[in-house]
Tab-separated table of N, CA and C in Angstrom:
chain	number	residue	atom	x	y	z
A	187	MET	N	-197.544	-100.958	144.532
A	187	MET	CA	-198.323	-101.096	145.885
A	187	MET	C	-198.024	-102.207	146.650
A	188	ASP	N	-198.071	-102.099	147.946
A	188	ASP	CA	-197.939	-103.473	148.566
A	188	ASP	C	-199.148	-103.919	149.330
A	189	ILE	N	-199.353	-104.892	149.656
A	189	ILE	CA	-200.524	-105.173	150.269
A	189	ILE	C	-199.946	-106.580	151.270
A	190	ARG	N	-200.576	-106.035	152.446
A	190	ARG	CA	-199.874	-106.408	154.110
A	190	ARG	C	-200.899	-106.954	155.067
A	191	GLU	N	-200.588	-107.438	156.081
A	191	GLU	CA	-201.490	-107.751	156.989
A	191	GLU	C	-201.555	-106.798	157.726
A	192	PHE	N	-203.106	-107.008	158.538
A	192	PHE	CA	-203.244	-105.374	159.489
A	192	PHE	C	-202.630	-105.803	160.357
A	193	LYS	N	-201.961	-104.693	161.325
A	193	LYS	CA	-201.216	-104.637	162.707
A	193	LYS	C	-201.754	-103.733	163.487
A	194	GLU	N	-201.639	-104.151	164.879
A	194	GLU	CA	-202.453	-103.262	165.545
A	194	GLU	C	-202.253	-101.808	165.733
A	195	ARG	N	-200.929	-101.573	164.887
A	195	ARG	CA	-200.859	-99.760	164.847
A	195	ARG	C	-201.616	-99.411	163.972
A	196	ASP	N	-202.547	-99.968	162.898
A	196	ASP	CA	-203.531	-99.798	161.698
A	196	ASP	C	-204.949	-99.368	162.441
A	197	PHE	N	-204.716	-99.938	164.277
A	197	PHE	CA	-206.484	-99.681	164.352
A	197	PHE	C	-206.932	-98.268	164.231
A	198	GLU	N	-206.170	-97.481	164.924
A	198	GLU	CA	-206.975	-95.995	164.415
A	198	GLU	C	-207.092	-95.619	163.158
A	199	TRP	N	-206.531	-95.829	162.634
A	199	TRP	CA	-206.471	-95.610	160.900
A	199	TRP	C	-207.782	-96.375	160.086
A	200	VAL	N	-207.926	-97.300	160.697
A	200	VAL	CA	-208.347	-98.287	159.775
A	200	VAL	C	-210.229	-97.821	160.441
A	201	LEU	N	-210.140	-97.075	161.918
A	201	LEU	CA	-211.501	-96.589	162.496
A	201	LEU	C	-212.037	-95.324	161.296
A	202	THR	N	-210.716	-94.660	161.629
A	202	THR	CA	-211.457	-93.883	160.797
A	202	THR	C	-211.376	-93.259	159.474
A	203	LEU	N	-210.397	-94.528	158.752
A	203	LEU	CA	-211.052	-95.052	157.328
A	203	LEU	C	-212.507	-95.689	157.007
A	204	ASN	N	-212.648	-96.426	158.079
A	204	ASN	CA	-214.241	-96.774	157.829
A	204	ASN	C	-215.247	-96.251	158.030
A	205	ASN	N	-215.301	-95.345	158.782
A	205	ASN	CA	-216.176	-93.929	158.890
A	205	ASN	C	-216.170	-92.764	158.160
A	206	ASP	N	-215.275	-92.453	157.666
A	206	ASP	CA	-215.223	-91.969	156.368
A	206	ASP	C	-215.649	-92.387	155.058
A	207	ASN	N	-215.778	-93.493	155.152
A	207	ASN	CA	-216.538	-94.691	154.026
A	207	ASN	C	-218.121	-94.712	154.071
A	208	VAL	N	-218.532	-94.215	155.242
A	208	VAL	CA	-219.792	-94.653	155.587
A	208	VAL	C	-220.945	-93.154	154.212
A	209	PRO	N	-222.110	-93.466	153.740
A	209	PRO	CA	-222.433	-94.950	153.726
A	209	PRO	C	-222.202	-96.185	153.138
A	210	ALA	N	-221.061	-96.088	152.388
A	210	ALA	CA	-220.732	-97.687	151.698
A	210	ALA	C	-220.490	-98.417	152.212
A	211	VAL	N	-220.177	-98.275	153.749
A	211	VAL	CA	-219.836	-99.272	154.841
A	211	VAL	C	-220.797	-98.703	156.005
A	212	SER	N	-220.905	-99.302	157.071
A	212	SER	CA	-221.693	-99.314	157.978
A	212	SER	C	-220.478	-98.471	159.277
A	213	GLU	N	-220.999	-97.768	159.682
A	213	GLU	CA	-220.083	-97.176	160.582
A	213	GLU	C	-219.557	-97.704	161.559
A	214	LEU	N	-218.560	-97.896	162.265
A	214	LEU	CA	-217.976	-98.599	163.592
A	214	LEU	C	-217.697	-97.585	164.758
A	215	SER	N	-217.748	-98.334	165.843
A	215	SER	CA	-217.636	-97.841	167.577
A	215	SER	C	-215.972	-98.507	167.502
A	216	LEU	N	-215.610	-97.862	168.388
A	216	LEU	CA	-214.378	-98.661	168.781
A	216	LEU	C	-214.369	-100.187	169.353
A	217	GLU	N	-215.563	-100.342	169.935
A	217	GLU	CA	-215.967	-101.388	170.602
A	217	GLU	C	-216.077	-102.845	168.896
A	218	SER	N	-216.922	-102.247	168.642
A	218	SER	CA	-217.510	-102.767	167.282
A	218	SER	C	-216.272	-103.038	166.395
A	219	LEU	N	-215.356	-102.411	166.072
A	219	LEU	CA	-214.557	-102.470	165.198
A	219	LEU	C	-213.293	-103.854	165.571
A	220	ARG	N	-213.258	-103.449	167.125
A	220	ARG	CA	-212.385	-104.729	167.884
A	220	ARG	C	-213.080	-106.034	168.115
A	221	HIS	N	-214.374	-106.053	167.603
A	221	HIS	CA	-215.265	-107.195	167.805
A	221	HIS	C	-214.987	-107.599	166.293
A	222	LEU	N	-214.974	-107.026	165.455
A	222	LEU	CA	-214.996	-107.295	164.111
A	222	LEU	C	-213.164	-107.744	163.685
A	223	ILE	N	-212.307	-107.284	164.285
A	223	ILE	CA	-210.819	-107.710	164.157
A	223	ILE	C	-210.563	-108.986	164.617
A	224	LYS	N	-211.606	-108.973	166.005
A	224	LYS	CA	-211.011	-110.662	166.580
A	224	LYS	C	-211.983	-111.592	166.131
A	225	ILE	N	-212.690	-111.485	165.210
A	225	ILE	CA	-213.551	-112.426	164.356
A	225	ILE	C	-213.106	-112.740	162.800
A	226	ALA	N	-212.041	-111.591	162.035
A	226	ALA	CA	-211.745	-111.560	161.337
A	226	ALA	C	-211.174	-112.531	160.856
A	227	ASP	N	-210.995	-113.131	159.576
A	227	ASP	CA	-209.682	-114.263	159.279
A	227	ASP	C	-208.818	-113.557	158.887
A	228	ARG	N	-208.848	-112.797	157.852
A	228	ARG	CA	-208.013	-111.872	157.765
A	228	ARG	C	-208.085	-110.389	157.206
A	229	ILE	N	-207.486	-109.280	157.626
A	229	ILE	CA	-207.611	-107.657	157.299
A	229	ILE	C	-206.416	-107.436	156.592
A	230	LEU	N	-206.420	-107.186	155.460
A	230	LEU	CA	-205.487	-106.683	153.897
A	230	LEU	C	-205.593	-105.052	154.245
A	231	ILE	N	-204.437	-104.360	154.237
A	231	ILE	CA	-203.797	-102.880	154.203
A	231	ILE	C	-203.434	-102.867	152.689
A	232	ALA	N	-203.904	-101.811	151.932
A	232	ALA	CA	-202.831	-101.895	150.724
A	232	ALA	C	-202.020	-100.341	151.370
A	233	GLU	N	-200.947	-100.637	150.615
A	233	GLU	CA	-200.145	-99.364	151.235
A	233	GLU	C	-198.983	-98.693	149.774
A	234	GLU	N	-198.612	-97.503	149.770
A	234	GLU	CA	-197.776	-97.118	148.882
A	234	GLU	C	-196.510	-96.356	149.344
A	235	ASP	N	-195.159	-96.895	149.305
A	235	ASP	CA	-194.365	-96.049	150.156
A	235	ASP	C	-194.621	-95.532	151.636
A	236	GLY	N	-195.408	-96.637	152.387
A	236	GLY	CA	-195.330	-96.349	153.700
A	236	GLY	C	-196.709	-95.778	154.407
A	237	VAL	N	-197.305	-95.333	153.227
A	237	VAL	CA	-198.772	-94.670	153.262
A	237	VAL	C	-200.059	-95.896	153.187
A	238	SER	N	-200.702	-96.067	153.887
A	238	SER	CA	-201.927	-97.148	153.927
A	238	SER	C	-203.029	-95.986	153.127
A	239	LEU	N	-203.687	-97.015	152.266
A	239	LEU	CA	-204.257	-96.321	151.282
A	239	LEU	C	-205.788	-97.052	151.124
A	240	GLY	N	-206.122	-98.634	151.697
A	240	GLY	CA	-206.906	-99.083	151.915
A	240	GLY	C	-207.122	-100.211	152.361
A	241	ALA	N	-207.972	-100.759	152.651
A	241	ALA	CA	-208.107	-101.781	153.784
A	241	ALA	C	-209.488	-102.733	153.477
A	242	LEU	N	-209.363	-103.741	153.540
A	242	LEU	CA	-210.410	-105.241	153.087
A	242	LEU	C	-210.466	-105.926	154.264
A	243	ILE	N	-211.463	-106.328	154.798
A	243	ILE	CA	-211.983	-107.164	155.846
A	243	ILE	C	-212.616	-108.436	155.499
A	244	LEU	N	-211.920	-109.532	155.541
A	244	LEU	CA	-212.610	-110.788	155.486
A	244	LEU	C	-212.834	-112.041	156.287
A	245	MET	N	-213.890	-112.369	156.426
A	245	MET	CA	-214.269	-113.352	157.301
A	245	MET	C	-214.696	-114.459	157.181
A	246	ARG	N	-214.280	-115.593	157.613
A	246	ARG	CA	-214.895	-116.936	157.548
A	246	ARG	C	-215.938	-117.314	157.819
A	247	GLU	N	-216.810	-118.237	157.866
A	247	GLU	CA	-218.178	-118.937	158.677
A	247	GLU	C	-217.857	-118.928	159.848
A	248	GLY	N	-219.245	-119.063	160.386
A	248	GLY	CA	-219.043	-119.752	162.244
A	248	GLY	C	-218.841	-118.682	162.870
A	249	HIS	N	-219.772	-117.549	162.278
A	249	HIS	CA	-219.644	-116.482	163.648
A	249	HIS	C	-221.124	-115.792	163.906
A	250	LEU	N	-221.957	-117.388	163.434
A	250	LEU	CA	-223.467	-116.595	163.144
A	250	LEU	C	-223.838	-116.079	164.854
A	251	GLU	N	-223.379	-116.646	165.733
A	251	GLU	CA	-223.825	-116.637	167.071
A	251	GLU	C	-223.105	-114.929	167.474
A	252	THR	N	-222.140	-114.396	167.015
A	252	THR	CA	-221.084	-113.329	167.604
A	252	THR	C	-221.235	-112.433	166.298
A	253	TYR	N	-221.820	-112.195	165.416
A	253	TYR	CA	-221.667	-111.246	164.092
A	253	TYR	C	-223.144	-110.795	163.804
A	254	SER	N	-224.018	-109.727	164.103
A	254	SER	CA	-225.141	-109.820	163.501
A	254	SER	C	-225.379	-109.056	162.197
A	255	SER	N	-224.547	-108.962	160.940
A	255	SER	CA	-224.357	-109.122	159.888
A	255	SER	C	-225.726	-109.978	159.167
A	256	LYS	N	-226.972	-109.257	158.910
A	256	LYS	CA	-227.433	-110.495	157.912
A	256	LYS	C	-227.156	-110.934	156.746
A	257	ASN	N	-226.654	-110.351	155.884
A	257	ASN	CA	-226.201	-110.082	154.890
A	257	ASN	C	-224.816	-111.756	154.818
A	258	TYR	N	-224.089	-111.214	156.247
A	258	TYR	CA	-223.437	-112.223	156.373
A	258	TYR	C	-224.084	-113.943	156.695
A	259	ALA	N	-225.211	-113.662	157.615
A	259	ALA	CA	-225.659	-114.812	157.978
A	259	ALA	C	-226.490	-115.850	156.738
A	260	TRP	N	-227.163	-114.812	155.618
A	260	TRP	CA	-227.787	-114.750	154.662
A	260	TRP	C	-226.625	-115.952	153.536
A	261	LEU	N	-225.510	-115.318	153.391
A	261	LEU	CA	-224.615	-115.970	152.750
A	261	LEU	C	-223.742	-117.351	153.193
A	262	THR	N	-223.752	-117.166	154.693
A	262	THR	CA	-223.666	-118.202	155.507
A	262	THR	C	-224.339	-119.443	155.333
A	263	GLU	N	-225.843	-119.258	155.452
A	263	GLU	CA	-226.704	-120.327	155.037
A	263	GLU	C	-226.555	-120.508	153.598
A	264	LYS	N	-226.152	-119.851	152.581
A	264	LYS	CA	-226.181	-120.659	151.029
A	264	LYS	C	-224.923	-121.159	151.044
A	265	PHE	N	-223.806	-120.938	151.651
A	265	PHE	CA	-222.409	-121.714	150.979
A	265	PHE	C	-221.851	-122.274	152.713
A	266	ASP	N	-222.022	-123.516	152.866
A	266	ASP	CA	-221.328	-124.025	154.249
A	266	ASP	C	-219.932	-123.480	154.861
A	267	ARG	N	-218.915	-123.023	153.532
A	267	ARG	CA	-217.522	-122.725	153.461
A	267	ARG	C	-217.573	-121.661	152.693
A	268	HIS	N	-217.055	-120.279	153.461
A	268	HIS	CA	-216.932	-119.674	152.299
A	268	HIS	C	-215.986	-118.187	152.646
A	269	LEU	N	-215.460	-117.477	152.150
A	269	LEU	CA	-214.774	-116.577	152.426
A	269	LEU	C	-215.741	-115.239	152.450
A	270	TYR	N	-215.836	-114.467	153.438
A	270	TYR	CA	-216.515	-113.166	153.001
A	270	TYR	C	-215.908	-111.752	153.237
A	271	ILE	N	-215.959	-110.621	151.579
A	271	ILE	CA	-215.501	-109.790	152.235
A	271	ILE	C	-216.727	-108.729	152.879
A	272	ASP	N	-216.407	-108.861	154.211
A	272	ASP	CA	-216.997	-108.087	154.963
A	272	ASP	C	-216.969	-106.453	154.686
A	273	ARG	N	-216.034	-105.903	154.415
A	273	ARG	CA	-216.093	-104.205	153.597
A	273	ARG	C	-214.804	-104.204	153.299
A	274	ILE	N	-214.903	-103.187	152.439
A	274	ILE	CA	-213.740	-102.542	151.615
A	274	ILE	C	-213.794	-100.977	151.832
A	275	MET	N	-212.414	-100.398	152.257
A	275	MET	CA	-212.563	-98.997	152.366
A	275	MET	C	-211.200	-98.611	151.827
A	276	ILE	N	-211.267	-97.585	151.240
A	276	ILE	CA	-210.283	-96.711	150.617
A	276	ILE	C	-210.112	-95.299	150.882
A	277	ALA	N	-209.255	-94.864	150.770
A	277	ALA	CA	-209.022	-93.333	151.322
A	277	ALA	C	-209.580	-92.551	150.135
A	278	SER	N	-210.054	-91.181	150.421
A	278	SER	CA	-210.514	-90.534	149.368
A	278	SER	C	-209.640	-90.017	148.135
A	279	GLU	N	-208.390	-89.935	149.320
A	279	GLU	CA	-207.547	-89.168	148.291
A	279	GLU	C	-206.875	-90.540	147.221
A	280	ALA	N	-207.244	-91.547	147.548
A	280	ALA	CA	-206.643	-92.789	147.057
A	280	ALA	C	-207.256	-93.337	145.792
A	281	ARG	N	-208.539	-92.914	145.619
A	281	ARG	CA	-209.772	-93.423	144.947
A	281	ARG	C	-209.536	-93.648	143.591
A	282	GLY	N	-209.779	-94.328	142.783
A	282	GLY	CA	-209.896	-94.341	141.067
A	282	GLY	C	-208.323	-95.238	140.693
A	283	ARG	N	-207.232	-95.292	141.754
A	283	ARG	CA	-205.959	-95.717	141.626
A	283	ARG	C	-205.670	-97.278	141.823
A	284	GLY	N	-207.005	-98.245	141.888
A	284	GLY	CA	-207.016	-99.317	141.524
A	284	GLY	C	-206.310	-100.341	142.557
A	285	ILE	N	-206.753	-99.320	144.189
A	285	ILE	CA	-206.730	-100.524	144.909
A	285	ILE	C	-207.422	-100.944	145.374
A	286	GLY	N	-208.779	-100.648	145.144
A	286	GLY	CA	-209.737	-101.710	145.212
A	286	GLY	C	-209.706	-102.919	144.618
A	287	LYS	N	-209.675	-102.824	143.362
A	287	LYS	CA	-208.886	-104.302	142.632
A	287	LYS	C	-207.987	-104.895	143.300
A	288	ARG	N	-207.343	-104.240	143.748
A	288	ARG	CA	-205.811	-104.812	143.841
A	288	ARG	C	-205.875	-105.761	145.139
A	289	LEU	N	-207.147	-105.067	146.051
A	289	LEU	CA	-207.389	-106.099	146.992
A	289	LEU	C	-208.147	-107.074	146.919
A	290	TYR	N	-209.147	-107.064	145.857
A	290	TYR	CA	-209.942	-108.073	145.712
A	290	TYR	C	-209.178	-109.247	144.939
A	291	HIS	N	-208.015	-108.834	144.041
A	291	HIS	CA	-206.770	-109.709	143.322
A	291	HIS	C	-206.853	-110.612	144.717
A	292	ASP	N	-205.695	-110.248	146.172
A	292	ASP	CA	-205.370	-110.483	146.564
A	292	ASP	C	-206.290	-111.559	147.718
A	293	ALA	N	-207.397	-110.638	147.859
A	293	ALA	CA	-208.645	-112.059	148.409
A	293	ALA	C	-208.912	-113.148	147.731
A	294	ALA	N	-209.160	-113.119	146.047
A	294	ALA	CA	-209.453	-113.833	145.858
A	294	ALA	C	-208.351	-115.551	145.476
A	295	ILE	N	-206.750	-114.435	145.529
A	295	ILE	CA	-205.927	-115.827	145.585
A	295	ILE	C	-206.173	-116.655	147.120
A	296	LEU	N	-206.477	-115.521	148.066
A	296	LEU	CA	-206.333	-116.351	149.212
A	296	LEU	C	-207.562	-117.173	149.303
A	297	ALA	N	-208.782	-116.943	148.679
A	297	ALA	CA	-209.937	-118.005	149.166
A	297	ALA	C	-209.683	-118.948	148.054
A	298	ASN	N	-209.100	-118.896	146.838
A	298	ASN	CA	-208.358	-120.301	145.872
A	298	ASN	C	-207.739	-120.718	146.782
A	299	SER	N	-206.861	-120.351	147.325
A	299	SER	CA	-206.073	-121.301	148.371
A	299	SER	C	-206.268	-121.942	148.936
A	300	LEU	N	-207.499	-121.726	149.820
A	300	LEU	CA	-208.884	-122.174	150.774
A	300	LEU	C	-209.337	-123.051	150.025
A	301	LYS	N	-209.491	-122.736	148.143
A	301	LYS	CA	-210.339	-123.730	147.846
A	301	LYS	C	-212.210	-123.252	148.393
A	302	LEU	N	-212.128	-121.889	148.427
A	302	LEU	CA	-213.131	-121.731	149.095
A	302	LEU	C	-213.897	-120.302	147.938
A	303	PRO	N	-215.040	-120.219	147.808
A	303	PRO	CA	-216.098	-119.204	147.177
A	303	PRO	C	-215.434	-118.230	148.171
A	304	LEU	N	-215.668	-116.943	147.019
A	304	LEU	CA	-215.278	-115.359	147.585
A	304	LEU	C	-216.498	-114.705	147.784
A	305	THR	N	-217.375	-114.628	148.496
A	305	THR	CA	-218.523	-113.573	148.772
A	305	THR	C	-218.500	-111.978	148.872
A	306	ALA	N	-219.659	-111.620	148.742
A	306	ALA	CA	-220.021	-110.224	148.903
A	306	ALA	C	-221.133	-109.660	148.607
A	307	GLU	N	-221.553	-108.746	148.893
A	307	GLU	CA	-222.953	-108.047	149.167
A	307	GLU	C	-222.723	-106.601	148.457
A	308	VAL	N	-223.671	-106.071	147.720
A	308	VAL	CA	-223.409	-104.525	147.013
A	308	VAL	C	-225.096	-103.814	147.428
A	309	ASN	N	-225.039	-102.956	147.295
A	309	ASN	CA	-226.645	-102.384	147.423
A	309	ASN	C	-227.267	-102.450	146.431
A	310	VAL	N	-228.432	-102.670	146.044
A	310	VAL	CA	-229.537	-102.301	145.480
A	310	VAL	C	-230.471	-101.045	145.470
A	311	VAL	N	-230.940	-100.884	146.948
A	311	VAL	CA	-231.639	-100.055	147.279
A	311	VAL	C	-230.819	-99.297	148.340
A	312	PRO	N	-230.447	-98.072	148.366
A	312	PRO	CA	-229.746	-97.583	147.298
A	312	PRO	C	-228.914	-98.193	146.474
A	313	ASP	N	-229.271	-97.866	145.353
A	313	ASP	CA	-228.103	-98.209	144.575
A	313	ASP	C	-226.878	-97.806	144.050
A	314	ASN	N	-225.751	-98.648	143.950
A	314	ASN	CA	-224.870	-98.819	144.070
A	314	ASN	C	-223.776	-99.110	142.457
A	315	PRO	N	-224.387	-98.674	141.148
A	315	PRO	CA	-224.401	-99.469	140.162
A	315	PRO	C	-222.808	-99.295	140.048
A	316	ALA	N	-221.843	-98.454	140.440
A	316	ALA	CA	-220.073	-98.660	139.853
A	316	ALA	C	-220.019	-100.138	140.800
A	317	SER	N	-220.603	-100.131	141.456
A	317	SER	CA	-219.895	-101.229	142.651
A	317	SER	C	-220.402	-102.737	141.851
A	318	HIS	N	-221.636	-102.356	141.286
A	318	HIS	CA	-221.837	-103.720	140.642
A	318	HIS	C	-221.415	-104.401	139.345
A	319	ALA	N	-220.982	-103.278	138.856
A	319	ALA	CA	-220.250	-103.048	137.401
A	319	ALA	C	-218.871	-103.643	137.776
A	320	PHE	N	-217.778	-103.283	138.998
A	320	PHE	CA	-216.910	-103.640	139.452
A	320	PHE	C	-216.729	-105.079	139.644
A	321	HIS	N	-217.723	-105.688	140.371
A	321	HIS	CA	-217.591	-107.195	140.837
A	321	HIS	C	-217.960	-107.821	139.401
A	322	GLN	N	-218.952	-107.530	138.434
A	322	GLN	CA	-219.123	-108.432	137.429
A	322	GLN	C	-217.668	-108.051	136.903
A	323	ARG	N	-217.333	-107.054	136.536
A	323	ARG	CA	-215.626	-106.981	136.000
A	323	ARG	C	-214.827	-107.855	136.251
A	324	LEU	N	-214.988	-108.268	137.420
A	324	LEU	CA	-213.836	-109.014	138.629
A	324	LEU	C	-214.356	-110.533	138.138
A	325	GLY	N	-215.653	-110.848	137.514
A	325	GLY	CA	-215.607	-112.460	137.709
A	325	GLY	C	-216.424	-112.737	138.882
A	326	PHE	N	-217.127	-112.043	139.444
A	326	PHE	CA	-218.593	-112.404	140.641
A	326	PHE	C	-219.900	-112.734	139.816
A	327	GLU	N	-220.647	-113.772	140.181
A	327	GLU	CA	-221.564	-113.940	139.631
A	327	GLU	C	-222.555	-113.242	140.869
A	328	ALA	N	-224.152	-113.196	140.952
A	328	ALA	CA	-224.923	-112.567	141.598
A	328	ALA	C	-225.721	-114.081	142.055
A	329	VAL	N	-225.661	-114.179	143.096
A	329	VAL	CA	-226.664	-115.564	144.015
A	329	VAL	C	-227.723	-115.290	144.645
A	330	GLY	N	-228.458	-113.549	144.787
A	330	GLY	CA	-229.628	-113.524	145.253
A	330	GLY	C	-229.664	-112.071	145.850
A	331	ASP	N	-231.118	-112.237	146.133
A	331	ASP	CA	-230.931	-110.150	146.448
A	331	ASP	C	-231.742	-110.552	148.245
A	332	ILE	N	-231.061	-109.717	148.848
A	332	ILE	CA	-231.729	-109.312	150.376
A	332	ILE	C	-232.725	-108.125	150.846
A	333	ASP	N	-234.203	-108.507	150.711
A	333	ASP	CA	-234.678	-107.211	151.089
A	333	ASP	C	-234.732	-106.968	152.563
A	334	HIS	N	-234.180	-106.397	153.032
A	334	HIS	CA	-233.893	-105.882	154.574
A	334	HIS	C	-234.812	-104.723	154.887
A	335	THR	N	-235.174	-103.668	154.033
A	335	THR	CA	-236.546	-102.857	154.491
A	335	THR	C	-237.019	-102.318	153.205
A	336	PRO	N	-237.842	-101.747	152.890
A	336	PRO	CA	-238.159	-101.037	151.699
A	336	PRO	C	-237.469	-100.041	151.315
A	337	ASP	N	-236.289	-99.405	152.067
A	337	ASP	CA	-234.805	-98.539	151.627
A	337	ASP	C	-233.343	-99.230	151.468
A	338	TYR	N	-233.559	-100.729	151.645
A	338	TYR	CA	-232.480	-100.772	152.002
A	338	TYR	C	-232.557	-102.514	151.215
A	339	LYS	N	-231.963	-102.920	150.536
A	339	LYS	CA	-231.796	-103.984	149.626
A	339	LYS	C	-230.385	-104.141	148.911
A	340	VAL	N	-229.858	-105.336	149.139
A	340	VAL	CA	-228.380	-106.028	148.711
A	340	VAL	C	-228.310	-106.978	147.880
A	341	ARG	N	-227.435	-107.057	146.796
A	341	ARG	CA	-227.574	-107.910	145.952
A	341	ARG	C	-225.788	-108.833	146.516
A	342	CYS	N	-226.212	-110.448	146.557
A	342	CYS	CA	-225.288	-111.109	146.629
A	342	CYS	C	-224.399	-111.751	145.729
A	343	TYR	N	-222.922	-111.338	146.006
A	343	TYR	CA	-222.279	-112.239	144.807
A	343	TYR	C	-221.548	-112.953	145.340
A	344	THR	N	-221.001	-114.211	144.469
A	344	THR	CA	-219.834	-114.784	144.781
A	344	THR	C	-218.822	-115.345	143.293
A	345	LYS	N	-217.883	-115.542	143.330
A	345	LYS	CA	-216.366	-115.809	142.499
A	345	LYS	C	-215.686	-117.202	142.678
């Protein structure tokens, strides 16, 4: 498996992949994906034999005025500098093959090279126990919870 940087030719595929991964990630429109790509620090694409299998979007601090994610805002308040995993998306036919672990591994290498903590969040309500376990296995530590609404709460992690 290879990990490479996003290329413009990936745009439609990433949009479809993202929206196939709802509700694990929030839905994106063409315009919202264009904006996310513009402010993203890196977008990593996992592929094998030329077939794209997953994507991970990373952001740095500094986008509070142009990015409306409350999770990103909370983490940016807590960490002056950080590399934020905005979302990870895996193609349904590729799940369970270690693609998420490999994307996170490469994100951690990047964060280490920049001397930044790697940050992420996972749903608590509705709960996503598999994702909590995944993050904990990779060495992430919980740093706090955000109560958005009675039906939506997240736990923030850092590594």
